[in-house]
XYZ file of C-alpha atoms in Angstrom:
773
model
C 28.926 18.030 -47.393
C 25.513 16.956 -48.700
C 26.981 13.648 -49.830
C 28.360 13.090 -46.342
C 24.930 13.597 -44.743
C 23.293 11.420 -47.397
C 25.767 8.634 -46.640
C 25.158 8.835 -42.888
C 21.398 8.846 -43.418
C 21.654 5.787 -45.660
C 23.687 3.930 -43.030
C 21.084 4.737 -40.381
C 18.249 3.507 -42.596
C 20.128 0.292 -43.366
C 20.797 -0.175 -39.656
C 17.134 0.325 -38.806
C 15.693 -1.842 -41.521
C 18.278 -4.654 -41.704
C 16.621 -8.067 -41.391
C 18.423 -11.393 -41.499
C 16.802 -14.155 -43.611
C 16.452 -16.477 -40.618
C 14.580 -13.999 -38.480
C 11.017 -14.811 -37.437
C 8.531 -12.236 -36.192
C 6.636 -13.600 -33.194
C 4.040 -11.784 -31.096
C 1.183 -12.763 -28.874
C -0.211 -12.986 -25.356
C 0.724 -15.043 -22.302
C -2.091 -16.380 -20.100
C -2.690 -18.399 -16.972
C -3.909 -21.744 -18.322
C -6.429 -22.305 -15.549
C -8.140 -18.900 -15.343
C -7.256 -17.325 -18.713
C -5.817 -14.267 -16.897
C -3.133 -12.333 -18.785
C 0.313 -12.606 -17.220
C 2.026 -9.220 -17.002
C 5.836 -9.265 -16.922
C 6.223 -12.830 -18.204
C 9.622 -13.499 -19.822
C 10.048 -14.604 -23.454
C 13.678 -15.664 -23.834
C 15.862 -17.024 -26.642
C 18.757 -18.838 -24.984
C 20.822 -19.209 -28.178
C 20.823 -15.431 -28.696
C 21.085 -14.547 -24.966
C 18.247 -12.062 -25.316
C 14.514 -11.775 -24.856
C 11.608 -9.561 -23.937
C 8.748 -9.333 -21.441
C 4.981 -9.008 -21.715
C 3.502 -5.528 -21.191
C 0.471 -4.424 -19.144
C -1.783 -6.215 -21.660
C 0.170 -9.471 -21.372
C 1.398 -8.821 -24.920
C 4.885 -9.359 -26.353
C 6.588 -8.857 -29.709
C 9.932 -10.464 -30.542
C 12.077 -11.233 -33.572
C 13.690 -14.654 -33.204
C 16.868 -15.783 -34.911
C 16.288 -19.512 -34.556
C 12.698 -20.065 -33.472
C 13.404 -21.751 -30.125
C 11.846 -19.701 -27.319
C 11.234 -20.236 -23.624
C 8.291 -18.556 -21.866
C 8.348 -18.290 -18.078
C 6.753 -16.496 -15.164
C 7.422 -16.700 -11.438
C 5.196 -19.399 -9.924
C 4.603 -21.112 -13.319
C 6.245 -23.936 -15.227
C 8.399 -22.871 -18.177
C 7.025 -23.621 -21.651
C 9.437 -24.189 -24.572
C 8.267 -23.249 -28.075
C 9.616 -24.076 -31.544
C 8.547 -21.417 -34.074
C 8.923 -21.989 -37.819
C 7.164 -18.932 -39.313
C 5.909 -15.464 -38.488
C 2.961 -15.877 -36.164
C 0.696 -14.468 -33.455
C 0.523 -16.799 -30.440
C -1.642 -17.498 -27.432
C 0.716 -18.960 -24.815
C -0.791 -20.686 -21.753
C 1.377 -21.390 -18.688
C 0.536 -23.862 -15.943
C 0.976 -22.840 -12.336
C 3.706 -24.729 -10.472
C 2.948 -26.353 -7.137
C 5.662 -24.545 -5.198
C 7.668 -21.453 -5.955
C 10.833 -23.403 -5.261
C 10.146 -25.681 -8.256
C 10.009 -22.839 -10.783
C 12.707 -22.755 -13.413
C 13.386 -19.238 -14.624
C 14.398 -19.452 -18.266
C 17.342 -17.087 -18.431
C 17.422 -13.853 -16.494
C 14.946 -11.135 -17.278
C 16.557 -7.767 -17.863
C 16.006 -5.306 -15.042
C 13.629 -2.432 -15.768
C 15.493 0.202 -13.773
C 15.055 1.557 -10.271
C 12.500 4.225 -11.241
C 9.719 1.637 -11.503
C 8.289 -0.120 -8.448
C 6.086 -3.154 -9.091
C 3.694 -4.966 -6.797
C 1.854 -8.153 -7.674
C -1.449 -9.206 -6.169
C 0.314 -12.018 -4.281
C 2.789 -9.568 -2.736
C 0.040 -7.179 -1.700
C -2.001 -9.960 -0.079
C 1.013 -10.974 2.028
C 1.357 -7.526 3.667
C -0.462 -7.156 7.024
C -3.332 -4.689 6.749
C -5.697 -2.881 9.071
C -9.051 -4.673 9.071
C -7.509 -7.795 7.567
C -8.056 -6.440 4.034
C -5.093 -5.399 1.840
C -4.934 -1.790 0.655
C -3.149 -0.841 -2.567
C -1.827 2.577 -1.602
C -0.850 1.599 1.946
C 1.139 -1.290 0.472
C 2.970 1.213 -1.747
C 4.051 3.144 1.385
C 6.638 0.413 1.923
C 8.338 1.089 -1.420
C 11.432 3.352 -1.540
C 10.695 6.954 -2.498
C 6.999 6.628 -1.569
C 5.889 8.034 1.774
C 2.634 8.257 3.662
C 1.023 11.609 4.271
C -0.185 11.043 7.841
C -0.858 8.247 10.311
C -3.518 5.889 8.991
C -3.982 7.544 5.590
C -3.465 5.922 2.205
C -2.461 9.177 0.472
C 1.035 9.003 -0.988
C 3.836 11.498 -1.502
C 6.332 10.447 -4.177
C 9.787 12.031 -4.212
C 8.681 15.211 -2.493
C 5.457 15.615 -4.446
C 2.001 16.451 -3.100
C -0.857 13.883 -3.110
C -2.534 15.674 -6.041
C 0.523 15.180 -8.267
C 0.034 11.443 -8.826
C -1.742 10.039 -11.895
C -3.821 6.944 -11.081
C -4.730 4.750 -14.034
C -7.142 1.809 -14.062
C -6.473 -0.114 -17.275
C -5.002 3.095 -18.700
C -7.996 5.257 -17.695
C -7.471 8.072 -15.141
C -9.375 7.979 -11.857
C -9.684 11.387 -10.184
C -10.490 10.560 -6.545
C -8.741 7.544 -5.026
C -9.542 7.508 -1.287
C -12.291 6.551 1.119
C -12.745 7.819 4.685
C -10.611 10.947 4.319
C -7.680 8.946 2.957
C -7.932 6.121 5.486
C -8.351 3.523 2.737
C -8.105 3.596 -1.057
C -10.893 3.005 -3.576
C -9.004 0.189 -5.326
C -10.664 -3.142 -4.582
C -7.902 -5.781 -4.369
C -10.248 -8.412 -5.818
C -9.984 -6.622 -9.191
C -6.213 -6.148 -9.335
C -3.783 -8.074 -11.509
C -0.629 -5.989 -11.019
C 0.577 -2.500 -10.060
C 3.366 -0.414 -11.584
C 4.552 2.885 -10.106
C 6.748 5.172 -12.220
C 8.620 7.533 -9.856
C 10.809 9.044 -12.563
C 11.868 8.575 -16.171
C 8.228 8.635 -17.329
C 7.651 6.979 -20.730
C 6.580 9.456 -23.404
C 3.011 8.063 -23.395
C 2.418 9.246 -19.810
C 1.961 12.817 -18.582
C -0.345 15.237 -16.839
C 0.951 14.810 -13.273
C 4.286 15.878 -11.758
C 5.293 13.118 -9.352
C 4.246 9.596 -10.304
C 2.240 7.311 -12.553
C 0.373 4.567 -10.651
C -0.766 2.121 -13.336
C -3.141 -0.594 -12.128
C -4.010 -3.476 -14.434
C -7.311 -5.117 -13.610
C -8.054 -8.795 -13.811
C -10.197 -10.418 -16.458
C -12.836 -12.857 -15.363
C -12.201 -16.583 -15.447
C -13.027 -17.851 -18.943
C -13.432 -21.496 -17.961
C -15.855 -21.611 -15.045
C -18.177 -19.543 -12.889
C -16.778 -18.808 -9.451
C -16.776 -16.198 -6.724
C -15.793 -15.282 -3.195
C -17.344 -13.523 -0.227
C -15.374 -11.737 2.515
C -16.557 -10.640 5.940
C -14.615 -8.196 8.099
C -15.294 -6.261 11.265
C -16.188 -3.104 9.342
C -17.184 -4.187 5.830
C -18.317 -6.933 3.518
C -17.044 -7.554 -0.006
C -17.621 -10.010 -2.801
C -16.511 -11.000 -6.280
C -18.133 -13.085 -9.007
C -16.554 -13.995 -12.353
C -16.839 -16.439 -15.197
C -17.464 -16.956 -18.925
C -19.874 -14.504 -20.519
C -21.290 -16.287 -23.574
C -18.379 -18.554 -24.608
C -14.776 -19.258 -23.597
C -13.569 -16.238 -25.549
C -15.464 -13.847 -23.286
C -15.654 -13.268 -19.553
C -16.924 -10.949 -16.847
C -15.878 -10.008 -13.343
C -17.853 -7.920 -10.839
C -16.645 -6.871 -7.394
C -18.354 -4.846 -4.671
C -17.561 -3.521 -1.187
C -19.831 -1.980 1.446
C -19.096 -0.733 4.941
C -21.092 -1.928 7.947
C -20.243 1.112 10.046
C -23.325 3.321 9.513
C -25.774 1.565 11.890
C -23.033 1.025 14.503
C -22.027 4.698 14.489
C -25.657 5.875 14.552
C -26.480 3.550 17.445
C -23.410 4.581 19.439
C -23.975 8.304 18.905
C -27.704 8.067 19.691
C -26.969 6.299 23.008
C -24.225 8.749 23.923
C -25.247 11.056 26.781
C -22.648 13.717 26.005
C -23.459 14.381 22.372
C -26.300 16.249 20.718
C -25.992 14.636 17.280
C -26.429 11.261 15.618
C -23.513 10.545 13.281
C -23.114 8.049 10.456
C -20.450 7.283 7.869
C -20.063 4.706 5.126
C -18.821 4.019 1.636
C -19.344 1.589 -1.192
C -17.679 0.832 -4.506
C -18.524 -1.410 -7.447
C -16.204 -2.569 -10.251
C -17.128 -4.470 -13.391
C -15.068 -5.589 -16.372
C -16.211 -7.367 -19.533
C -13.671 -9.006 -21.855
C -14.082 -10.513 -25.308
C -11.427 -11.975 -27.612
C -13.155 -12.984 -30.874
C -9.802 -14.010 -32.400
C -6.065 -13.831 -31.766
C -5.750 -10.321 -33.135
C -8.639 -8.502 -31.457
C -9.618 -7.946 -27.843
C -12.433 -5.776 -26.489
C -12.914 -4.555 -22.928
C -15.528 -2.542 -21.025
C -14.765 -1.166 -17.542
C -17.194 0.411 -15.086
C -16.493 1.820 -11.633
C -18.735 3.667 -9.195
C -17.876 4.606 -5.627
C -19.286 7.004 -3.035
C -18.539 8.125 0.511
C -21.270 9.601 2.694
C -20.916 11.304 6.055
C -23.941 12.745 7.812
C -25.054 13.960 11.190
C -28.335 15.309 12.463
C -29.556 16.644 15.777
C -31.300 14.428 18.281
C -34.979 15.005 18.950
C -35.562 17.454 21.766
C -38.797 18.286 23.543
C -37.376 21.526 24.882
C -35.870 23.139 21.801
C -37.711 23.076 18.502
C -34.500 22.946 16.498
C -33.409 20.586 13.784
C -30.086 20.566 12.005
C -28.553 18.197 9.498
C -25.299 18.069 7.533
C -24.569 15.686 4.673
C -21.210 15.320 2.922
C -21.084 13.071 -0.180
C -18.261 12.537 -2.651
C -17.100 9.956 -5.152
C -16.303 8.864 -8.734
C -17.946 7.484 -11.817
C -15.774 5.811 -14.468
C -16.727 4.098 -17.719
C -14.444 3.041 -20.559
C -14.394 0.941 -23.714
C -11.097 -0.359 -25.092
C -10.116 -2.131 -28.326
C -6.752 -3.844 -28.532
C -5.674 -5.042 -31.991
C -2.586 -6.846 -33.275
C -2.304 -5.701 -36.892
C 0.808 -7.824 -37.544
C 3.545 -9.521 -35.502
C 5.357 -6.157 -35.384
C 2.484 -3.655 -35.033
C -0.234 -3.391 -32.373
C -2.700 -0.709 -31.267
C -4.682 0.053 -28.123
C -7.660 2.462 -28.414
C -9.658 3.729 -25.428
C -12.744 5.906 -24.999
C -13.391 6.927 -21.380
C -15.452 9.149 -19.096
C -14.533 9.943 -15.476
C -16.578 12.191 -13.207
C -15.705 13.278 -9.653
C -18.135 15.277 -7.554
C -18.317 16.640 -4.019
C -21.538 17.789 -2.354
C -22.077 19.353 1.087
C -25.626 20.131 2.254
C -26.407 21.874 5.518
C -29.926 22.536 6.904
C -31.055 24.256 10.081
C -34.646 24.863 11.207
C -35.723 26.543 14.441
C -39.012 27.785 15.815
C -39.445 30.022 18.853
C -42.070 32.418 20.174
C -41.023 35.330 17.959
C -39.346 33.914 14.883
C -38.946 31.007 12.509
C -35.562 30.202 10.962
C -35.109 28.060 7.862
C -31.501 28.002 6.704
C -30.201 25.957 3.773
C -26.699 25.914 2.259
C -25.391 23.675 -0.496
C -21.858 23.582 -1.903
C -20.723 21.541 -4.891
C -17.458 20.907 -6.686
C -16.816 18.617 -9.635
C -14.393 17.557 -12.352
C -15.291 15.707 -15.557
C -12.744 14.039 -17.841
C -13.881 12.749 -21.255
C -11.002 11.261 -23.263
C -10.168 9.439 -26.463
C -6.674 7.979 -26.730
C -4.807 5.741 -29.149
C -1.505 4.002 -28.363
C 0.567 2.171 -30.972
C 3.634 -0.067 -30.758
C 5.883 -0.857 -33.731
C 8.668 -3.433 -33.425
C 11.077 -2.747 -36.301
C 13.554 -5.364 -35.091
C 14.995 -6.566 -31.794
C 17.100 -3.414 -31.605
C 14.475 -0.776 -32.372
C 10.889 -0.344 -31.220
C 8.634 2.673 -31.397
C 5.713 3.769 -29.230
C 3.530 6.541 -30.584
C 0.011 7.857 -30.193
C -2.150 10.676 -28.979
C -4.937 11.724 -26.654
C -7.811 14.207 -26.801
C -9.474 15.246 -23.512
C -12.310 17.596 -22.621
C -12.289 18.785 -18.995
C -15.194 20.364 -17.138
C -14.380 22.085 -13.813
C -16.641 23.536 -11.128
C -14.220 24.539 -8.333
C -16.958 25.851 -6.035
C -20.694 26.294 -6.512
C -22.358 27.640 -3.358
C -26.031 28.411 -2.707
C -27.272 29.917 0.563
C -30.841 30.708 1.561
C -29.757 33.834 3.478
C -27.673 35.176 0.572
C -29.616 34.495 -2.630
C -27.411 36.894 -4.594
C -24.293 34.829 -3.888
C -22.723 33.587 -7.117
C -20.135 30.918 -6.516
C -20.512 28.773 -9.613
C -17.575 29.358 -11.917
C -17.697 26.688 -14.598
C -14.607 26.210 -16.706
C -14.160 23.985 -19.739
C -10.844 23.095 -21.346
C -9.484 20.987 -24.181
C -6.193 19.147 -23.719
C -4.467 17.444 -26.646
C -1.268 15.435 -26.661
C 0.834 13.511 -29.142
C 3.904 11.463 -28.298
C 6.682 9.399 -29.829
C 8.987 7.173 -27.841
C 11.759 4.944 -29.115
C 13.575 2.024 -27.554
C 16.959 1.439 -29.200
C 19.303 -1.381 -28.174
C 22.902 -1.219 -29.395
C 26.323 -2.810 -28.740
C 24.523 -5.697 -26.938
C 24.920 -3.903 -23.603
C 23.269 -0.474 -23.942
C 19.792 0.819 -24.652
C 18.199 4.223 -25.058
C 14.578 5.187 -24.460
C 14.159 8.625 -25.985
C 11.088 10.533 -27.000
C 8.870 13.478 -26.379
C 5.347 14.565 -25.695
C 3.697 17.598 -27.309
C 0.938 18.932 -25.104
C -1.656 21.619 -25.848
C -4.107 23.138 -23.356
C -6.906 25.431 -24.505
C -9.364 27.206 -22.180
C -11.399 30.431 -22.548
C -8.932 32.504 -20.494
C -5.731 30.509 -20.969
C -3.953 28.498 -23.658
C -0.492 27.019 -23.940
C 1.526 24.504 -25.957
C 4.517 22.788 -24.346
C 7.002 20.077 -25.306
C 8.110 17.498 -22.755
C 11.345 15.615 -23.569
C 11.991 12.174 -22.048
C 15.332 10.323 -21.942
C 16.332 7.062 -20.281
C 19.792 5.610 -20.981
C 20.682 2.115 -19.770
C 23.968 0.236 -19.624
C 23.428 -3.482 -19.075
C 26.306 -4.899 -17.060
C 24.802 -8.348 -17.638
C 21.249 -9.588 -18.404
C 20.278 -9.038 -14.748
C 22.046 -5.781 -13.854
C 21.663 -2.318 -15.321
C 22.884 1.226 -14.767
C 20.241 3.808 -15.573
C 20.132 7.580 -16.166
C 16.853 9.393 -16.780
C 15.608 12.895 -17.453
C 12.047 14.030 -17.839
C 10.114 17.267 -18.096
C 6.412 17.197 -17.210
C 3.579 19.745 -16.832
C 0.334 19.615 -14.846
C -2.639 21.761 -15.875
C -4.685 21.360 -12.675
C -4.016 21.830 -8.964
C -5.434 19.920 -5.991
C -6.207 21.714 -2.724
C -7.446 19.832 0.327
C -7.367 19.890 4.122
C -5.383 16.969 5.473
C -6.533 15.042 8.522
C -10.258 15.673 8.002
C -12.762 12.867 7.484
C -15.017 15.351 5.674
C -13.863 15.496 2.111
C -13.016 18.904 0.693
C -10.760 18.039 -2.218
C -11.013 20.807 -4.783
C -9.452 20.651 -8.246
C -8.513 24.012 -9.727
C -7.872 24.445 -13.471
C -5.130 26.707 -14.732
C -6.287 30.110 -15.891
C -5.974 33.758 -15.089
C -3.341 34.066 -12.344
C -2.911 30.270 -12.024
C -0.110 28.884 -14.176
C 0.439 25.166 -14.926
C 2.884 23.523 -12.544
C 6.081 22.077 -13.981
C 8.663 19.551 -12.823
C 12.110 18.577 -14.098
C 13.719 15.437 -12.664
C 17.096 13.731 -13.099
C 17.889 10.266 -11.756
C 20.917 7.983 -11.664
C 20.399 4.412 -10.549
C 21.459 0.790 -10.514
C 19.312 -2.319 -10.246
C 20.285 -5.952 -10.325
C 19.209 -9.535 -9.822
C 21.170 -12.339 -8.185
C 20.760 -16.096 -7.804
C 18.602 -16.359 -10.918
C 16.684 -13.239 -9.800
C 15.741 -14.742 -6.445
C 17.339 -11.641 -4.933
C 16.767 -8.182 -6.396
C 18.444 -4.942 -5.354
C 18.353 -1.300 -6.403
C 20.009 2.018 -5.618
C 18.799 5.345 -6.968
C 19.705 9.044 -6.690
C 17.342 11.795 -7.809
C 16.992 15.556 -7.907
C 13.706 17.253 -8.740
C 12.632 20.876 -9.168
C 9.029 22.139 -9.263
C 7.562 25.459 -10.398
C 4.164 27.235 -10.285
C 2.841 25.310 -7.284
C -0.403 26.365 -5.558
C -1.448 26.241 -1.905
C -3.838 27.983 0.488
C -3.075 31.478 1.647
C -2.177 31.652 5.300
C -5.327 31.606 7.390
C -7.371 29.484 4.964
C -7.873 25.717 4.921
C -10.706 25.158 2.408
C -12.627 26.862 -0.418
C -16.126 25.845 0.623
C -18.600 28.459 1.853
C -18.562 31.400 -0.537
C -17.819 32.238 -4.139
C -14.529 34.059 -3.641
C -12.270 31.040 -3.917
C -9.525 32.835 -5.871
C -8.727 35.145 -2.941
C -7.937 32.092 -0.781
C -5.136 30.582 -2.867
C -1.436 31.361 -3.094
C 0.019 30.611 -6.572
C 3.500 30.834 -8.118
C 5.248 28.599 -5.583
C 8.384 26.539 -6.173
C 9.842 23.402 -4.666
C 12.903 21.212 -4.688
C 13.531 17.632 -3.626
C 16.573 15.398 -3.679
C 17.121 11.949 -2.293
C 18.656 8.485 -2.217
C 16.643 5.258 -2.395
C 17.740 1.666 -1.901
C 15.980 -1.673 -1.682
C 16.807 -5.381 -1.262
C 14.120 -7.917 -2.111
C 13.767 -11.724 -1.962
C 11.188 -12.923 -4.484
C 11.034 -16.736 -4.149
C 11.099 -19.471 -1.573
C 9.215 -20.063 1.665
C 10.640 -16.814 3.064
C 10.085 -13.684 0.970
C 10.195 -9.981 1.703
C 12.153 -6.779 1.271
C 14.042 -4.008 3.049
C 13.744 -0.427 1.726
C 15.392 2.843 2.850
C 15.005 6.418 1.596
C 16.848 9.616 2.494
C 15.345 12.809 1.121
C 14.937 16.547 1.681
C 12.064 18.591 0.236
C 11.348 22.323 0.482
C 8.735 24.805 -0.724
C 8.860 28.583 -1.324
C 6.032 31.123 -1.779
C 6.517 34.879 -1.871
C 3.679 35.596 0.580
C 4.383 32.734 3.013
C 7.142 32.629 5.648
C 8.357 36.076 4.518
C 9.239 34.608 1.144
C 11.883 32.267 2.613
C 12.045 28.574 1.728
C 10.575 26.176 4.305
C 10.326 22.418 4.754
C 7.518 20.740 2.814
C 4.591 19.565 4.960
C 5.391 15.918 4.163
C 9.190 16.149 4.352
C 10.563 13.062 6.102
C 14.377 12.802 5.744
C 14.621 9.141 6.805
C 12.193 6.364 5.851
C 12.840 2.678 6.539
C 10.440 -0.167 5.771
C 10.811 -3.920 5.981
C 8.381 -6.719 5.195
C 8.742 -10.468 5.747
C 6.365 -13.242 4.715
C 6.967 -16.869 5.711
C 5.000 -19.852 4.464
C 4.887 -22.291 7.373
C 2.855 -24.942 5.528
C 0.122 -25.356 2.965
C -2.283 -24.139 5.656
C -0.468 -21.349 7.522
C 1.562 -18.314 6.477
C 2.676 -15.419 8.681
C 3.937 -11.936 7.895
C 5.274 -8.806 9.552
C 5.928 -5.237 8.414
C 7.827 -2.535 10.304
C 7.947 1.113 9.269
C 10.085 3.998 10.562
C 9.887 7.625 9.388
C 11.268 10.904 10.643
C 8.524 13.013 12.210
C 6.608 15.474 10.042
C 7.425 19.185 10.325
C 4.928 21.575 11.903
C 4.712 25.290 12.657
C 5.143 26.018 16.399
C 3.265 28.574 18.485
C 5.557 31.204 20.055
C 2.993 33.451 21.750
C -0.582 34.651 22.156
C -2.393 37.931 21.628
C -5.884 39.435 21.895
C -7.426 40.495 18.589
C -10.698 42.319 17.833
C -13.477 40.318 16.180
C -16.390 42.166 14.598
C -19.646 40.263 14.944
C -21.630 42.878 13.078
C -21.138 46.578 12.304
C -20.482 48.418 15.574
C -20.311 45.252 17.715
C -16.777 44.064 18.508
C -15.335 41.657 21.069
C -11.773 40.476 21.723
C -10.624 36.915 21.346
C -7.313 35.178 21.882
C -5.229 34.335 18.801
C -2.039 32.275 18.555
C 1.213 33.739 17.236
C 3.094 31.284 15.039
C 6.841 31.038 14.442
C 8.802 29.976 11.375
C 6.817 27.821 8.943
C 7.468 24.078 9.599
C 10.465 24.865 11.831
C 9.834 22.014 14.310
C 9.154 18.300 13.910
C 6.773 15.844 15.461
C 8.303 12.863 17.217
C 9.506 10.093 14.911
C 6.963 7.650 13.528
C 7.336 3.873 13.746
C 4.909 0.957 13.751
C 4.884 -2.862 13.631
C 2.084 -4.765 11.891
C 1.599 -8.532 12.172
C -0.501 -10.856 10.064
C -1.391 -14.508 9.580
C -3.454 -16.400 7.012
C -5.000 -19.832 7.617
C -6.406 -21.781 4.673
C -9.258 -24.125 5.565
C -12.138 -26.075 4.033
C -15.649 -25.348 5.306
C -18.293 -27.969 6.068
C -19.534 -27.836 2.462
C -16.078 -28.581 1.060
C -15.418 -25.025 -0.129
C -12.042 -23.332 0.129
C -11.875 -20.589 2.731
C -9.353 -18.340 4.471
C -9.112 -16.755 7.885
C -6.987 -13.605 7.962
C -5.720 -12.260 11.281
C -3.893 -8.967 11.643
C -2.611 -6.668 14.369
C -2.088 -3.025 13.427
C 0.470 -1.149 15.551
C 1.390 -4.270 17.527
C 3.353 -2.501 20.282
C 0.819 0.362 20.503
C 3.079 3.225 19.526
C 1.285 6.548 20.080
C 2.245 8.144 16.775
C 1.100 11.760 16.376
C -1.560 12.687 13.869
C -1.304 16.362 14.808
C -0.140 18.723 17.549
C -2.564 21.104 19.267
C -2.243 24.024 21.649
C -4.506 24.740 24.601
C -7.115 27.487 24.586
C -6.858 30.444 26.927
C -9.367 28.868 29.316
C -7.431 25.585 29.452
C -4.159 27.434 30.082
C -5.627 29.698 32.791
C -7.180 26.753 34.597
C -3.862 24.886 34.569
C -5.231 22.022 32.473
C -2.669 22.667 29.694
C 0.623 24.527 29.698
C 0.975 27.754 27.741
C 2.539 27.493 24.253
C 3.290 23.794 24.645
C 2.248 21.434 21.802
C 0.189 18.411 22.772
C 0.212 15.265 20.679
C -3.029 13.914 19.220
C -2.951 10.180 18.371
C -5.789 8.209 16.818
C -4.580 4.643 16.253
C -3.555 2.398 19.167
C -3.080 -1.344 18.783
C -5.939 -2.625 16.587
C -6.476 -6.385 16.161
C -8.796 -7.513 13.375
C -10.067 -10.632 11.678
C -11.735 -11.406 8.357
C -13.144 -14.513 6.725
C -13.222 -15.293 3.012
C -14.987 -18.219 1.361
C -14.699 -19.262 -2.300
C -17.541 -20.566 -4.473
C -16.941 -22.592 -7.653
């Protein structure tokens, strides 16, 4: 028996380590020849062997060639043929082709599977956008399996998950808060983006920490050949970018910035308003910077910095009659800083090491001062919430041969949580600051094994440990993805993954005032868990000019957290634990399909999703399962972009979604309200029916866009972008409300009838962008 096992083990070792004499180990990076930007997803193909590989998120590839003749290609670039005679590390530079129709795709790149949605910067720029500026997360709403939370928001729900269950990575560093203006726009500046990948299922072993998706954003490097920039003006904001060589052609920098112009307009409008007693202002800004340095072919160094803030404030108008002053300020945002070292140790082994710090904080300050003949009131309240993530991670890739590759590495993170810190001048004894620290460690191994020339297996696991003063746990997360390649451009795919999340996000949707609170696991709050299975097919046709996919999934979730009934935020006092409902469960299943045209004058896609998602909590809806707040059974999205000439291009996007569920009112009653001990009055309260038992009307919207390329009077390139949001002015509901007792009694509103609230009619916009070189 022992001899039998020894023999099998020997065969496996021979299989893994077998190398033919003619094999050459080739690795390296693929760049844009003009700007020096890394090309992500470029194809490296060996026609004689009918096989190849693709560059990763660093623009890096590793391949073992049988003959040394390789072709390197990328959509929109001319193919470069290479003749390799020895093991080497390469820098490959591709020249951009004049027209997409002239591109020759060298072979057909193998499909990645239908669990990964990709979006290039060019695709995102072609999608019509509110304000004439593209938005990353709103562009992702058009992808199958990804749905919007509410009208106008950029928050996403992926395969029945909540917005707090998505991991957002900027160059492999997590960003905690990703929205401006209550979710109306995302913090990701499109001027910094190279490419976007969204993993909806089948997570690689290196990723974890969130239940529903991994949104990996690769940022651009600055142009290494010349100094250049651009400035954009819109109706509501101004943005700019500057980039160029740092101290030689091996180094570069890029800095981008955005700032709203809304604060003075809102303050002026509210100050002139005769019906309001307050002056209101809102704005946001964000700044990105990236430094890159490649001293040689084997080493690359990067530094990333991001800072962004939102600020909403209002204060009372001056009054000669009342000596009262009140002011409220709401500020929130992120800091991010990271340093990364990428090293190619040999043509078969590379490493990526990152040290990062991310800090999210929320601050609400309220002041009220009043003076009358008998008393003076000075009231001050301040509430804070914050999360800090300090991480060190190391990711390694080992290419044993063209059949076997290994990914392995680990991460060490220290979290600092302050769910709610409240200070009030009238309650000095209030203690709302509960600070919690935690250590999270993880180690992973993933393998990619190709066999029989038509099948591949990605198998691995992630060992995760979480250690806090009142809670600790160690879990193992297995990951499996099995692929059957029908041909180089078509693949059947089955995946399974198990993932845990050791923090919970609570927030009030539909509010411009931010109140996102992150809760760590601990006493009475277990880590949430998700198990997902998928079965899919994806394929390319006509030399990958057409791409299609079809995917089925089923997903279960445990230990979910939400607000108890009657609560909508944690701000205001220190008893935040009494306001949450833990130990919930959920289930989602669905079908996703997509057809996409990638080249030619006319490009675009059509995507459809059917899904059903439920939630269950013991103390909500009598313990019975109910529809998830963001459950939308049918979602259909289509986008078309047509290049009319070298000057003009036009685009259109149409979206349809089943209406969101809501909880209806079935009656009214009078309830006692105690103002102070011994003083009670009665007020009307609504009686609600089954949780989420009715739906809003269906949602649909058409957006139109056009881009005109011009040259200004100084000979500089420029672009005019025109867009129309909600072109046929569909009054889509943001919420339903019910009339108060006074409105019902006066006949203004009908009793127990929901009334639709809509915020976004047809909105035309224009922006101008000029380039400096």
